[in-house]
Amino acid sequence: MSKRRNSPDSGRRNFLKGAGLVGAAAAVTPPLAAAAMPVEPSRRLKAAVPGPRQIAADTMPPAADPVNQSSSGGDYMVDVLKTLDIDYLAINCASSYRGLHEAVINHGGNTKPEIITCVHEDIAVHVAQGYAKIEGKPIAMACHGVVGLQHATMAMYNAWCDRVPIMVFGGNIMEADKRAPGAEWLHAGVDIGQLVREFTKWDDQPASLQHFGESAVRAYKIATTPPMGPCFISLDGELQENPIPDRASLSIPKFEPVVPPVGDPGALAEAAKLLVEAQNPVIICDRVARTPAGMANLVALAETLQCAVIDNGGRMNFPSRHPLNQSFRRGMLSQADVILAIEMNDLWGSLTHFRDRIVRTSHPVTKPDAKVITLGVRDLYLKSNYQDFGRWQNVDLDIAGDGESSLPLLTEAVRTLLDEGRKANIDGRGDKLAKLHLAMVEQSKIDATIAWDASPITTARMCAEVYNQIKDEDWSLVGTSIRLSWMHRLWDIKKPYQWNGGSGGSGVGYNLPASIGAALANKKHGRFTVAFGGDGDFMFNPGALWTAAHHQIPLLYIVHNNRAYHQEYMYLVTMAARHNRDVSKMDIGTTLKDPNIDYATVARGMGVHGEGPISDPNDLAPALARAVAVVKGGGTAVVDVVTDPR
Ligand SMILES: Cc1ncc(C[n+]2csc(CCOP(=O)(O)OP(=O)(O)O)c2C)c(N)n1
Ligand SMILES: [Mg+2]
């Protein structure tokens, strides 16, 4: 007994064996408690009534540092991340995962993953969210459980609602007797995954290195299987920091991506029949494209059917200037006799006219006898508490299947029916839609000229001026502020990386860090990344700019500065009007004035180029030209454009 106590190294090895962590050794070792704490019978009695002397003896520090290790469990973890081809680990550093952090640098050489330093966990997760949508694969983020994970939660919720895969790791010291007094107790949890379980696809708390390997690969697989989503792994501190107990027994599991489920061929044929026989079929979609094939497949179906497409823009689904794009003519839905809804996020919301300005009322925008077909995987994985699934929508044919990969089969079924002579319904439809599309674009251009010379600057002019400066670059638009649709109305958006969707959960604070994550992904492709974001959104995470500067991530970021949480200001005005009361003070609590925030100065303080505030439209083009030059030189630039509507 005393020999064991004096040799903690051998004691630890026995402990590991006893815990059943080392393969076959488990079969011949005694149960955990007996192996870890062999106690003489005479001492058992004393232990029942512990006294001060006994406690002091049991907690004596070892005579010498027991560990003289040249590798750690963290090394194995890094090797697992390497096999998963994880490019980056976005972090805010913390002792609870110091073992992994050190191993990433010294064992992994700070490549795959390379550390991206973030000044807040919310930033790190949003960076990962923006990255995954451009690159089509997840990166990882690590945080300090419990407190780091508490900071990460809203961004994880955005990623969950946006169905974006992210690997989130949270440090935790599982063994109570190993925790240092103070913060390690304050920041440890019995089950830290419980914090995020309602908005992650899967989580685990591995108790051995092999367990970590299998869970990390499983998490990656679950996260990247449609419907995608974030997964969480709790990282035990001891597992990361201690030597690898039995290297020979460890293996790295093989990752093989899941082939996404394709809709039932019979059901797709039935959908094709309904679509071909319809007079006015309309496709409405939100998150169809998860790879570049998604847009091509949707274009093929729409062109085969010569039908209208309304794109809600959760992904880069359909080219903005395609003649069949009717996204800003949503009235089409009221004439549709068949609606095909693909990978929709909120179908009821899209097929309903909802008002909440006076009292909350709603009525369908569709004809009572319109047939609704759905295709997608969204409902294959839901949770109960958070209500992101939206209101129930009656449908006539509900096909479970990944939209992107089911489309070719559906298009083929439509072609077969058309070849059989059922073309009458589609003749001339495409021409009519092309004319309507052109009229829609022309109307947008006319609308954009309204108050063209106004100061502060109109949002339409802001968007047009930016496009003018970047249109000849290999650009990628990765964010917009709330309700800012001018880019989709005016710009020719047609490549798979030219639009990156929104936040998913409408959690404000997404835009700046997610744009930086998307720009990080675009950097290696040599693309010019541009994003717009509200002033309110900017102030949630201004520190994200430092990450862009530190890691030299080229990005042109336009602050749509209306000096307000304007959406909320408008809500408040309607509330006062509804109550028949004073509307003149609704800027209390809804505006960002007195003092005005100087975003260019904030940017410069983070090591980023800053322009503005720009209120005079004549100053905009020269400021943008300077900013574009900075970005083309590999830098980050912020342009503060004042669009205060009041
Ligand atoms: C985390 C979070 N807090 C608060 C809100 C409520 N909210 C919705 S829009 C909005 C205003 C955001 O301001 P800004 O980005 O400037 O956009 P604007 O409305 O001015 O166009 C707020 C505060 C939210 N959606 N998420
Ligand atoms: Mg604002």
XYZ file of C-alpha atoms and ligand atoms in Angstrom:
673
model
C 0.000 0.000 0.000
C 2.640 2.522 1.047
C 4.748 1.551 -1.968
C 1.863 2.394 -4.270
C 1.343 5.744 -2.613
C 5.024 6.569 -3.105
C 4.861 5.683 -6.766
C 1.911 7.564 -8.234
C 3.062 6.807 -11.768
C 2.518 3.076 -11.399
C -0.617 3.830 -9.415
C -2.018 5.840 -12.285
C -1.266 3.055 -14.739
C -3.065 0.584 -12.514
C -5.931 2.997 -12.180
C -6.246 3.180 -15.941
C -6.129 -0.591 -16.225
C -8.618 -0.981 -13.441
C -10.990 1.432 -15.076
C -11.295 -0.979 -17.966
C -9.803 1.527 -20.395
C -7.084 -0.699 -21.752
C -8.718 -3.389 -23.838
C -8.152 -6.966 -22.677
C -6.515 -5.862 -19.455
C -9.969 -5.127 -18.130
C -10.805 -8.828 -18.000
C -8.091 -9.636 -15.461
C -8.146 -6.491 -13.329
C -10.297 -5.969 -10.268
C -13.271 -3.582 -10.249
C -12.553 0.121 -10.395
C -12.911 1.068 -6.733
C -10.782 -1.812 -5.483
C -8.024 -1.225 -8.003
C -7.866 2.493 -7.514
C -7.951 2.623 -3.728
C -6.679 -0.605 -2.167
C -7.112 -0.129 1.564
C -6.125 -2.364 4.454
C -9.091 -3.658 6.519
C -7.827 -1.870 9.619
C -7.867 1.481 7.816
C -11.395 1.000 6.493
C -12.770 1.614 9.957
C -10.754 4.771 10.307
C -11.943 5.926 6.938
C -15.530 5.747 8.177
C -14.710 8.447 10.729
C -12.126 10.602 8.987
C -9.940 12.769 11.214
C -7.701 15.669 10.350
C -4.466 13.665 10.478
C -5.740 11.030 8.137
C -6.942 13.596 5.573
C -3.569 15.314 5.650
C -1.778 12.034 5.046
C -4.035 11.047 2.154
C -3.645 14.361 0.363
C 0.120 14.628 0.676
C 1.595 15.700 -2.656
C 3.867 13.156 -4.316
C 7.558 13.435 -3.531
C 8.474 14.014 -7.135
C 6.638 14.957 -10.311
C 5.379 11.571 -11.411
C 5.018 12.495 -15.023
C 7.917 12.781 -17.350
C 6.039 12.302 -20.515
C 6.894 12.910 -24.125
C 3.364 12.540 -25.405
C -0.158 13.058 -24.124
C -3.706 11.997 -24.715
C -4.100 15.344 -26.472
C -1.739 14.076 -29.184
C -4.106 11.240 -29.967
C -7.006 13.705 -30.033
C -5.105 15.847 -32.531
C -4.427 12.785 -34.679
C -8.156 12.058 -34.706
C -8.915 15.647 -35.799
C -6.297 15.304 -38.543
C -7.939 12.183 -39.957
C -11.196 14.134 -40.068
C -9.417 16.809 -42.142
C -10.426 19.586 -39.766
C -8.742 22.735 -41.050
C -9.177 25.032 -38.075
C -9.857 25.073 -34.359
C -11.483 28.371 -33.378
C -10.892 28.983 -29.699
C -10.920 31.224 -26.728
C -8.152 29.593 -24.694
C -8.745 27.934 -21.337
C -7.048 25.616 -18.874
C -9.738 22.955 -19.141
C -8.486 22.078 -22.609
C -4.874 23.158 -22.229
C -3.793 19.579 -22.963
C -5.463 19.638 -26.369
C -4.335 23.205 -27.062
C -0.678 22.365 -26.397
C -0.923 19.187 -28.452
C -2.408 21.061 -31.435
C 0.650 23.309 -31.438
C 3.477 20.924 -30.541
C 2.237 17.568 -31.745
C 0.098 18.780 -34.625
C 2.379 21.604 -35.784
C -0.604 23.977 -35.671
C -1.939 22.678 -38.980
C -5.134 20.713 -39.472
C -6.278 22.071 -37.213
C -4.716 25.500 -37.106
C -5.751 27.634 -34.171
C -7.922 30.674 -34.865
C -7.811 32.966 -31.861
C -11.152 34.508 -30.947
C -11.917 36.963 -28.175
C -15.315 35.423 -27.363
C -16.772 31.933 -27.728
C -19.805 33.304 -29.583
C -17.357 34.595 -32.207
C -15.576 31.245 -32.455
C -18.802 29.318 -33.128
C -20.057 31.878 -35.645
C -16.683 31.773 -37.428
C -17.200 28.012 -37.732
C -20.763 28.497 -38.985
C -19.729 30.910 -41.738
C -16.790 28.690 -42.697
C -18.812 25.482 -42.993
C -21.362 26.980 -45.369
C -18.704 28.196 -47.812
C -16.378 25.226 -47.570
C -19.009 22.496 -47.273
C -17.356 20.874 -44.250
C -17.104 21.585 -40.541
C -14.284 23.036 -38.542
C -13.980 22.724 -34.786
C -14.229 25.137 -31.910
C -13.100 24.595 -28.355
C -14.284 26.372 -25.256
C -13.961 26.371 -21.500
C -16.813 24.404 -20.016
C -18.930 25.526 -18.159
C -18.492 29.253 -18.669
C -17.066 29.097 -22.198
C -19.914 26.885 -23.300
C -22.407 29.296 -21.776
C -20.932 31.995 -24.035
C -21.002 29.696 -27.046
C -24.663 28.790 -26.722
C -26.432 31.420 -28.817
C -24.109 30.890 -31.740
C -24.640 27.140 -31.408
C -28.366 27.805 -31.493
C -27.954 29.833 -34.692
C -25.974 26.958 -36.219
C -28.618 24.469 -35.076
C -31.459 26.487 -36.641
C -29.321 26.950 -39.763
C -28.602 23.188 -39.945
C -24.845 23.800 -40.093
C -22.316 21.192 -38.939
C -19.835 22.345 -36.278
C -17.636 20.271 -33.962
C -17.755 21.919 -30.545
C -15.373 20.742 -27.802
C -15.694 21.869 -24.192
C -13.019 21.269 -21.550
C -14.131 19.695 -18.275
C -12.358 18.096 -15.309
C -14.495 15.036 -14.722
C -12.736 13.527 -11.695
C -13.569 15.547 -8.616
C -10.381 14.497 -6.834
C -8.274 15.908 -9.651
C -9.807 19.393 -9.741
C -7.760 22.292 -8.449
C -9.506 24.444 -5.890
C -11.287 27.495 -7.254
C -11.961 27.886 -10.963
C -11.644 24.204 -11.825
C -14.520 23.504 -9.502
C -16.479 26.534 -10.642
C -16.057 25.590 -14.297
C -16.622 21.842 -14.104
C -19.934 20.068 -14.522
C -21.301 16.573 -14.105
C -22.821 16.793 -17.565
C -21.812 19.977 -19.349
C -23.399 18.826 -22.605
C -26.748 19.325 -20.895
C -26.295 23.071 -21.506
C -26.546 22.622 -25.263
C -28.312 19.285 -25.692
C -31.550 20.844 -26.924
C -29.801 22.428 -29.885
C -27.114 19.973 -30.827
C -27.611 16.822 -32.866
C -25.540 14.702 -30.527
C -23.125 15.020 -27.616
C -20.895 12.830 -25.501
C -18.434 12.923 -22.622
C -15.706 10.362 -23.445
C -14.148 8.510 -20.522
C -11.128 7.081 -22.388
C -9.014 8.003 -25.371
C -10.506 5.266 -27.528
C -13.907 6.487 -26.462
C -12.857 9.991 -27.560
C -11.737 8.717 -30.967
C -14.972 6.883 -31.614
C -17.126 9.731 -30.334
C -15.295 12.397 -32.316
C -15.705 10.420 -35.530
C -19.312 9.642 -34.672
C -19.972 13.317 -33.920
C -18.436 14.316 -37.246
C -20.596 11.786 -39.045
C -23.783 12.861 -37.290
C -23.009 16.569 -37.767
C -22.472 16.165 -41.513
C -25.420 13.872 -42.212
C -28.410 15.878 -43.519
C -30.158 17.456 -41.702
C -26.825 18.710 -40.447
C -26.149 20.385 -37.124
C -23.615 21.082 -34.407
C -22.337 18.273 -32.168
C -20.667 18.646 -28.804
C -17.911 16.621 -27.113
C -16.852 17.214 -23.524
C -13.082 16.844 -23.131
C -11.821 15.520 -19.831
C -8.717 17.380 -18.665
C -6.903 14.281 -17.396
C -7.508 12.443 -20.663
C -5.893 15.277 -22.595
C -2.947 15.812 -20.280
C -1.841 12.370 -19.099
C 0.413 10.033 -21.057
C -1.267 7.624 -23.435
C -1.614 4.511 -21.247
C -1.452 1.815 -23.882
C -0.655 3.101 -27.309
C -0.981 -0.302 -28.995
C -4.594 -0.665 -27.941
C -5.621 2.683 -29.478
C -6.944 3.048 -32.968
C -8.505 5.873 -34.947
C -11.910 4.906 -36.278
C -12.536 5.192 -40.005
C -14.838 7.964 -41.144
C -17.049 7.251 -44.093
C -19.616 9.910 -44.980
C -23.271 8.891 -45.047
C -24.856 8.833 -48.482
C -27.852 11.126 -47.927
C -31.284 9.527 -48.304
C -33.016 10.021 -51.648
C -36.795 10.354 -51.766
C -38.887 7.307 -52.604
C -38.959 6.914 -56.427
C -42.710 6.199 -56.447
C -43.439 9.331 -54.441
C -41.141 11.399 -56.651
C -42.985 10.063 -59.731
C -46.284 11.095 -58.146
C -44.847 14.568 -57.475
C -43.661 14.758 -61.091
C -47.173 13.932 -62.324
C -48.723 16.675 -60.192
C -46.111 19.174 -61.372
C -46.428 18.306 -65.064
C -50.206 18.488 -64.989
C -50.276 21.807 -63.146
C -51.011 25.078 -64.923
C -48.986 27.193 -62.509
C -46.520 25.106 -60.533
C -44.225 27.057 -58.224
C -41.061 25.837 -56.523
C -40.257 27.419 -53.181
C -37.039 26.578 -51.402
C -34.725 27.602 -48.588
C -31.743 25.300 -47.964
C -31.518 23.081 -51.021
C -27.897 23.578 -52.009
C -25.448 21.961 -49.634
C -22.852 21.437 -52.391
C -22.412 23.181 -55.775
C -24.521 20.382 -57.299
C -27.571 21.679 -55.428
C -27.999 24.803 -57.525
C -27.354 22.941 -60.795
C -29.939 20.305 -59.859
C -32.555 22.920 -58.983
C -31.931 24.848 -62.202
C -32.343 21.594 -64.160
C -35.738 20.871 -62.574
C -37.002 24.441 -62.970
C -35.924 24.586 -66.619
C -37.421 21.189 -67.385
C -40.721 22.317 -65.905
C -40.373 25.952 -67.028
C -41.814 26.961 -63.688
C -41.385 29.830 -61.247
C -38.847 29.562 -58.427
C -39.121 31.504 -55.187
C -35.867 31.288 -53.276
C -35.958 32.152 -49.585
C -32.151 32.330 -49.693
C -31.085 30.090 -46.815
C -28.358 28.881 -49.197
C -27.144 29.722 -52.714
C -30.004 27.827 -54.336
C -30.870 29.621 -57.551
C -29.203 32.329 -59.667
C -30.653 35.774 -58.977
C -30.852 36.652 -62.680
C -32.255 33.370 -63.923
C -35.402 34.152 -65.959
C -37.409 31.720 -63.825
C -36.367 33.450 -60.579
C -39.486 35.128 -59.197
C -38.266 35.548 -55.607
C -39.474 39.136 -55.403
C -42.840 38.326 -56.945
C -44.163 36.222 -54.097
C -47.705 36.969 -55.229
C -47.088 34.041 -57.630
C -47.910 31.758 -54.728
C -51.535 32.889 -54.753
C -51.898 31.690 -58.359
C -50.098 28.398 -57.911
C -52.083 25.196 -58.322
C -49.138 23.014 -57.262
C -46.391 24.146 -54.896
C -43.220 22.136 -54.504
C -41.487 23.152 -51.267
C -37.887 21.917 -51.075
C -35.815 21.959 -47.864
C -38.002 24.680 -46.432
C -37.317 26.085 -43.030
C -40.670 27.713 -42.282
C -43.188 26.506 -44.822
C -46.266 27.796 -42.989
C -44.652 31.213 -42.686
C -44.002 31.286 -46.422
C -47.506 30.211 -47.413
C -49.259 32.527 -44.973
C -49.867 36.228 -44.742
C -49.216 37.092 -41.115
C -49.736 40.457 -39.448
C -48.826 41.427 -35.907
C -48.947 45.199 -36.144
C -52.449 45.647 -34.727
C -53.538 42.224 -33.557
C -51.993 38.951 -34.614
C -53.890 37.703 -37.656
C -53.075 35.297 -40.434
C -54.557 33.833 -43.570
C -53.153 31.554 -46.264
C -51.782 33.196 -49.396
C -52.452 30.066 -51.409
C -55.602 28.932 -53.200
C -57.712 26.587 -51.051
C -57.294 23.746 -53.539
C -53.595 24.271 -54.232
C -51.651 21.045 -53.801
C -48.565 21.274 -51.619
C -45.680 18.822 -52.043
C -42.729 18.868 -49.665
C -39.308 17.354 -50.216
C -36.584 17.532 -47.606
C -34.966 16.092 -44.522
C -35.655 18.882 -42.087
C -38.320 16.999 -40.136
C -36.203 13.850 -39.827
C -34.433 15.253 -36.795
C -36.278 17.572 -34.431
C -36.203 18.423 -30.740
C -39.027 19.550 -28.537
C -38.177 22.585 -26.487
C -37.025 25.190 -28.977
C -39.761 25.937 -31.482
C -37.663 26.465 -34.589
C -39.773 23.919 -36.510
C -42.495 26.539 -37.042
C -46.234 26.110 -37.284
C -47.920 23.029 -38.710
C -48.632 23.207 -42.438
C -51.087 20.903 -44.191
C -49.515 19.212 -47.182
C -50.704 16.762 -49.825
C -47.529 14.800 -50.499
C -44.695 14.774 -47.977
C -41.475 13.213 -49.300
C -38.630 12.547 -46.909
C -35.362 12.788 -48.781
C -32.386 15.050 -49.185
C -33.502 17.791 -51.560
C -30.257 18.178 -53.458
C -29.771 14.484 -54.125
C -33.434 13.719 -54.797
C -33.766 16.406 -57.475
C -32.165 14.462 -60.375
C -34.652 11.600 -59.914
C -37.552 14.049 -59.794
C -36.314 15.895 -62.886
C -35.954 12.589 -64.721
C -39.518 11.636 -63.795
C -40.748 15.012 -65.089
C -38.791 14.554 -68.361
C -40.264 11.111 -68.909
C -43.807 12.490 -68.592
C -43.035 15.397 -70.920
C -41.541 13.039 -73.513
C -44.793 11.146 -73.422
C -46.468 14.208 -74.939
C -47.713 16.076 -71.878
C -46.027 19.326 -72.849
C -49.146 21.457 -73.352
C -49.084 22.958 -69.884
C -45.523 24.157 -70.054
C -45.564 25.701 -73.540
C -45.024 29.432 -73.351
C -44.851 29.450 -69.562
C -41.114 30.055 -69.487
C -41.370 33.021 -71.865
C -44.028 34.654 -69.727
C -41.967 34.122 -66.596
C -38.846 35.499 -68.278
C -40.723 38.701 -69.106
C -42.006 38.977 -65.538
C -38.489 38.386 -64.239
C -37.125 41.150 -66.447
C -39.873 43.492 -65.285
C -39.007 42.583 -61.684
C -35.347 43.477 -62.224
C -36.233 46.709 -64.035
C -38.602 47.661 -61.231
C -35.837 47.011 -58.698
C -33.521 49.321 -60.622
C -36.184 52.027 -60.700
C -36.929 51.589 -56.988
C -33.212 51.819 -56.243
C -32.988 55.313 -57.720
C -35.511 56.729 -55.254
C -33.720 59.378 -53.163
C -30.468 58.405 -54.909
C -28.718 61.596 -53.788
C -30.147 61.645 -50.280
C -27.914 62.057 -47.270
C -27.795 59.916 -45.131
C -27.394 57.358 -47.869
C -30.198 55.039 -48.997
C -29.637 51.338 -48.541
C -30.232 50.806 -52.268
C -27.450 53.215 -53.216
C -25.137 51.670 -50.623
C -25.643 48.230 -52.191
C -25.359 49.515 -55.759
C -22.146 51.425 -55.035
C -20.564 48.393 -53.402
C -21.496 46.173 -56.354
C -20.028 48.679 -58.747
C -16.666 48.372 -57.008
C -16.510 44.597 -56.692
C -18.436 43.174 -59.630
C -15.291 42.379 -61.631
C -13.645 40.550 -58.746
C -14.220 36.875 -57.994
C -16.533 38.026 -55.228
C -18.432 36.167 -52.548
C -21.257 37.852 -50.641
C -21.481 36.239 -47.230
C -23.841 38.378 -45.175
C -26.496 41.055 -45.122
C -28.117 43.046 -42.394
C -31.729 42.408 -41.479
C -34.206 42.704 -44.332
C -31.606 44.207 -46.672
C -32.596 42.604 -49.961
C -31.126 45.022 -52.484
C -28.214 42.727 -53.307
C -30.559 39.912 -54.262
C -32.658 42.337 -56.272
C -29.796 44.133 -58.037
C -26.712 41.900 -58.133
C -26.013 39.067 -60.554
C -25.573 36.287 -57.975
C -24.935 33.003 -59.723
C -21.942 31.063 -58.391
C -22.294 28.562 -55.526
C -20.152 30.686 -53.193
C -21.750 34.028 -54.041
C -24.282 33.829 -51.236
C -23.951 32.179 -47.817
C -27.441 32.409 -46.276
C -28.327 34.036 -42.975
C -27.910 33.345 -39.284
C -30.522 30.593 -39.084
C -31.772 31.458 -35.623
C -31.981 35.256 -36.057
C -29.688 35.561 -33.052
C -28.119 38.990 -33.519
C -24.313 39.016 -33.446
C -23.923 36.456 -36.232
C -23.059 38.657 -39.157
C -19.585 39.963 -38.392
C -17.958 36.781 -37.041
C -19.723 34.476 -39.526
C -18.545 36.714 -42.367
C -15.003 36.394 -41.043
C -15.375 32.596 -40.974
C -16.684 32.611 -44.539
C -13.828 34.910 -45.580
C -11.375 32.499 -43.969
C -12.764 29.741 -46.195
C -12.673 31.990 -49.266
C -9.103 33.079 -48.619
C -7.484 29.902 -49.907
C -9.580 30.110 -53.075
C -8.414 33.691 -53.663
C -11.957 35.079 -53.577
C -12.928 38.605 -52.648
C -15.279 38.407 -49.654
C -17.834 41.117 -48.997
C -20.533 41.379 -46.331
C -23.027 43.852 -44.955
C -24.109 43.966 -41.350
C -26.231 46.144 -39.109
C -24.690 48.495 -36.572
C -26.596 46.672 -33.842
C -25.229 43.334 -34.999
C -21.696 44.775 -35.164
C -21.768 45.863 -31.528
C -22.547 42.363 -30.257
C -19.173 41.097 -31.443
C -16.880 43.944 -32.552
C -13.917 41.988 -31.199
C -14.301 39.602 -34.127
C -12.421 42.168 -36.213
C -9.290 41.511 -34.226
C -9.423 37.863 -35.311
C -9.645 38.998 -38.942
C -6.651 41.295 -38.491
C -4.612 38.769 -36.515
C -5.118 35.970 -39.028
C -4.951 38.287 -42.053
C -8.360 37.395 -43.405
C -9.337 39.556 -46.398
C -12.868 40.940 -45.980
C -14.758 44.061 -47.009
C -17.319 44.676 -44.266
C -19.968 47.347 -44.759
C -21.666 48.585 -41.592
C -25.248 49.410 -42.473
C -25.397 52.117 -39.864
C -28.922 53.314 -39.164
C -27.824 54.182 -35.631
C -30.502 51.948 -34.259
C -31.870 48.540 -33.587
C -34.156 49.723 -36.277
C -36.369 46.652 -36.431
C -37.114 47.025 -32.747
C -37.631 50.773 -33.117
C -40.294 50.085 -35.725
C -41.972 47.516 -33.488
C -42.114 50.044 -30.684
C -43.594 52.744 -32.902
C -46.364 50.357 -33.974
C -46.942 49.392 -30.353
C -47.383 53.025 -29.297
C -49.630 53.654 -32.303
C -51.732 50.618 -31.416
C -52.138 51.896 -27.875
C -52.966 55.310 -29.271
C -50.063 56.881 -27.424
C -47.033 59.066 -28.040
C -44.757 57.672 -30.785
C -42.132 60.395 -30.491
C -40.063 58.797 -27.733
C -39.683 55.352 -29.223
C -35.965 55.888 -29.697
C -35.538 55.208 -25.978
C -33.833 51.837 -25.741
C -33.863 51.265 -29.495
C -31.239 53.629 -30.887
C -27.451 53.736 -30.836
C -26.992 57.501 -30.552
C -25.653 60.010 -28.015
C -22.894 59.318 -28.577
C -22.783 57.982 -32.134
C -20.481 55.021 -32.456
C -17.540 55.574 -34.780
C -17.153 52.163 -36.391
C -14.105 53.104 -38.448
C -12.274 54.062 -35.258
C -13.359 50.838 -33.578
C -12.016 48.974 -36.623
C -8.694 50.782 -36.515
C -8.413 49.946 -32.852
C -8.583 46.276 -33.824
C -5.889 46.625 -36.472
C -8.333 46.834 -39.371
C -8.669 49.532 -42.052
C -11.608 51.849 -41.287
C -13.556 54.269 -43.512
C -16.328 56.577 -42.420
C -18.749 57.482 -41.057
C -19.965 58.309 -44.578
C -23.243 60.211 -44.863
C -22.692 62.014 -48.147
C -23.265 59.656 -51.077
C -20.545 61.428 -53.065
C -17.962 60.279 -50.531
C -18.968 56.648 -50.781
C -17.287 55.520 -54.017
C -13.826 56.897 -53.115
C -14.022 55.364 -49.630
C -15.074 52.013 -51.077
C -12.251 52.153 -53.624
C -9.709 52.618 -50.830
C -11.260 49.785 -48.836
C -11.345 47.443 -51.853
C -7.636 48.103 -52.422
C -6.913 47.122 -48.804
C -8.872 43.877 -49.174
C -7.196 43.029 -52.476
C -3.907 43.489 -50.654
C -4.976 40.821 -48.165
C -6.384 43.056 -45.435
C -9.697 43.603 -43.707
C -11.604 46.861 -44.191
C -14.688 48.288 -42.512
C -16.761 50.971 -44.213
C -19.283 52.736 -41.988
C -22.184 53.884 -44.179
C -24.729 56.052 -42.391
C -28.245 55.176 -43.501
C -30.148 56.638 -40.551
C -33.709 56.753 -41.852
C -34.958 59.201 -39.228
C -29.332 38.003 -29.467
C -30.464 38.852 -29.885
N -30.808 39.917 -29.135
C -31.834 40.718 -29.521
C -32.541 40.433 -30.638
C -33.734 41.295 -31.043
N -33.405 42.021 -32.274
C -33.894 41.634 -33.467
S -33.424 42.630 -34.692
C -32.553 43.603 -33.653
C -31.873 44.822 -34.171
C -30.501 44.565 -34.718
O -29.921 45.796 -35.065
P -29.188 46.004 -36.422
O -28.262 44.885 -36.671
O -28.596 47.363 -36.414
O -30.340 45.888 -37.519
P -31.490 46.947 -37.888
O -32.743 46.460 -37.263
O -31.090 48.278 -37.376
O -31.545 46.934 -39.381
C -32.631 43.143 -32.356
C -31.960 43.791 -31.206
C -32.177 39.283 -31.379
N -32.826 38.900 -32.480
N -31.127 38.546 -30.998
Mg -29.192 49.154 -37.098
